[in-house]
Coordinates of C-alpha atoms in Angstrom, one line a residue:
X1 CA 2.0 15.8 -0.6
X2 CA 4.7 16.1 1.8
X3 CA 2.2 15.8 4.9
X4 CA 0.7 12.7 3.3
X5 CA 3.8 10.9 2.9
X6 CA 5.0 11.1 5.9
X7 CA 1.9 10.1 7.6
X8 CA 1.7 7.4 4.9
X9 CA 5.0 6.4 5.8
X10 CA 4.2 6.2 9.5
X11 CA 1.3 4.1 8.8
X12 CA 2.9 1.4 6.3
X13 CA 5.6 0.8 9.4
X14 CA 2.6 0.6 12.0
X15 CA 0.9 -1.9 9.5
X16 CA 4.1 -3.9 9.0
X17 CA 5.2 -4.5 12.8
X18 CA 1.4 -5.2 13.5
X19 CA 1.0 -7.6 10.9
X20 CA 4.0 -9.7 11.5
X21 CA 3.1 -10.0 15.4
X22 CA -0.6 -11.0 14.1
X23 CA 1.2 -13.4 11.5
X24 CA 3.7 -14.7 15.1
X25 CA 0.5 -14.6 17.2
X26 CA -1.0 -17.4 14.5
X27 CA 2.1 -19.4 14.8
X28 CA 1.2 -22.5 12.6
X29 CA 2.2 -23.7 9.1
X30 CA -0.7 -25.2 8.4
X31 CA -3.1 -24.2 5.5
X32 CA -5.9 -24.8 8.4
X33 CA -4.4 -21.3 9.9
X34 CA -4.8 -19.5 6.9
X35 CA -8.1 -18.3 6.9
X36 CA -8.0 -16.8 9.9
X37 CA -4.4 -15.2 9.5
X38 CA -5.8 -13.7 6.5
X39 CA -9.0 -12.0 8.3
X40 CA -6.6 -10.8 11.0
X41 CA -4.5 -8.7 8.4
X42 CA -7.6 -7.7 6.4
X43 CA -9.4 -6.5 10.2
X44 CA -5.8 -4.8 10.9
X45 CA -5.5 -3.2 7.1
X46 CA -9.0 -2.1 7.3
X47 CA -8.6 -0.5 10.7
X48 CA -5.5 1.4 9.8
X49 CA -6.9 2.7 6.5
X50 CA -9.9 4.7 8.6
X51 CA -7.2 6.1 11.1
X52 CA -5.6 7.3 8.1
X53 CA -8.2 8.9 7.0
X54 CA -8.2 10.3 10.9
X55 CA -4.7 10.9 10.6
X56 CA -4.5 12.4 7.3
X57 CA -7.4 15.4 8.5
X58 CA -5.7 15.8 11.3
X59 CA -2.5 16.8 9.3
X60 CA -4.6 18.9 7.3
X61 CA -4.4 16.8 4.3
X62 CA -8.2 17.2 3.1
X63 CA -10.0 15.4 2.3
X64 CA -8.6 12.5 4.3
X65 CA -11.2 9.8 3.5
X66 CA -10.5 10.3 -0.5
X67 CA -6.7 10.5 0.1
X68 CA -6.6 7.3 2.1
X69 CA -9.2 5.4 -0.4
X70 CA -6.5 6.6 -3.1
X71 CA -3.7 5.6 -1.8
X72 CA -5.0 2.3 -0.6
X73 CA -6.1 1.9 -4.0
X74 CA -2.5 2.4 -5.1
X75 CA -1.3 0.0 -2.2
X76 CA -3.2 -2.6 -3.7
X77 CA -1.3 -1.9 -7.0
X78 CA 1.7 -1.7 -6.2
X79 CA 1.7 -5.1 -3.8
X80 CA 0.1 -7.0 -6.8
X81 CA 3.3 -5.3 -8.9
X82 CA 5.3 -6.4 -6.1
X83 CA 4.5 -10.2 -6.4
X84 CA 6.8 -10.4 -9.5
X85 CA 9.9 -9.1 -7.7
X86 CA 11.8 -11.8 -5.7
X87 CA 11.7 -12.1 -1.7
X88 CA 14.6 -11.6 0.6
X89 CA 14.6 -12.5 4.1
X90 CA 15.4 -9.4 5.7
X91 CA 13.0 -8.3 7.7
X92 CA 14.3 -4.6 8.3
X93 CA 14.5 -4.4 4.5
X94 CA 10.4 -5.1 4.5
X95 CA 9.7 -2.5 7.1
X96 CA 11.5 0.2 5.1
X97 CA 10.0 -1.3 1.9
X98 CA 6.2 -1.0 3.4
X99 CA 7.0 2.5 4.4
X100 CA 8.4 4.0 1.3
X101 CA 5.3 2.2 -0.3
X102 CA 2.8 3.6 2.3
X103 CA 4.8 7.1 1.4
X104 CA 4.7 7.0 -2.4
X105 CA 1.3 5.8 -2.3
X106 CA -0.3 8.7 0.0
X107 CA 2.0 11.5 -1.7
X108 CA 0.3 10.3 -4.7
X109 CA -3.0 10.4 -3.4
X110 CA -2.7 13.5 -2.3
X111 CA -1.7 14.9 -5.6
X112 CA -4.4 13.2 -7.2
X113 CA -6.8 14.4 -4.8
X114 CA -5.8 17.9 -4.8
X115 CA -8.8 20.1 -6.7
X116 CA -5.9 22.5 -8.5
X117 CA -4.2 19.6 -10.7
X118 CA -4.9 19.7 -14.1
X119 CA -7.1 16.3 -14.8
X120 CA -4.7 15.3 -17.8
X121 CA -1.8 15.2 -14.8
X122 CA -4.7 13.0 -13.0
X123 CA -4.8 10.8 -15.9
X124 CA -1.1 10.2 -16.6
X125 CA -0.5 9.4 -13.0
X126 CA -3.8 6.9 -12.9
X127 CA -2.6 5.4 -15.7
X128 CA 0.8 5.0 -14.7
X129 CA 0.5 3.2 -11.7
X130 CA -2.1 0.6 -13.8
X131 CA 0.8 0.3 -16.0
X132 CA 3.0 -0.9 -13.4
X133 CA 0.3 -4.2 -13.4
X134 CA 1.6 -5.5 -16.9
X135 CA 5.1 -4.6 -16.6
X136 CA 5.4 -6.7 -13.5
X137 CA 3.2 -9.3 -15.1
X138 CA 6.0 -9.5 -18.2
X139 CA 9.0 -9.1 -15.5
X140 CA 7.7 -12.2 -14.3
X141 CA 7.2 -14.4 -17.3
X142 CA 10.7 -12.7 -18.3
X143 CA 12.1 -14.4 -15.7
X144 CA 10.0 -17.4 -14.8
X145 CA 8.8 -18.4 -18.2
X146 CA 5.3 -20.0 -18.9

């Protein structure tokens, strides 16, 4: 687990930096620009998701390709959990926010992954991060309101 979250952790700063040149190299405002922004970070999270699963092997975190599906899987959570939190504009504070997501996520692949843990522990861990889905969603409404 350690292995994969440093790896992880590696990766979610590489996919940070690299995203917010791609997002500079756009460098319009206009909704126009949007599309193709958004297909420049979907190419540049897809490319770095398979040279995790690289990386991860590498490491000797096996098998890579599952622990990298699973933790992008629990990327995608946690960003969606993310919306309801509020944004700051520190830009160091998202780097070391994507990494410490990119960490948790792949020490927790890697634990779900791993053939000797009990499938109840498997569950509870699925299931929490799900859970993190509605409890943002009520955070939000908490603070927003309808």
């Amino acid at each position: 687990m350690g292995r994969a979250a440093v790896v992880c952790a590696a990766l979610g700063v590489l996919w940070w930096a690299t995203v917010r040149v791609a997002w500079a190299g756009v460098g319009c405002a206009d909704w126009g620009c949007l599309t193709p922004a958004v297909g420049v970070v979907v190419l540049i999270s897809l490319g770095l998701l398979a040279g995790s699963a690289y990386a991860l092997e590498r490491v000797g975190v096996r098998p890579g390709r599952r622990v990298a599906l699973a933790a992008a899987g629990v990327l995608v959570v946690l960003r969606l959990a993310a919306e309801s939190l509020p944004s700051w504009p520190s830009s160091v504070a998202d780097g070391v926010l994507a990494g410490a997501a990119f960490a948790g996520a792949g020490a927790l692949a890697a634990f779900v992954t791993e053939s000797g843990v009990a499938r109840r522990w498997k569950v509870a861990a699925g299931l929490g991060v799900v859970a993190l889905l509605p409890v943002a969603l009520v955070a939000s409404l908490a603070r927003h309101g309808l």
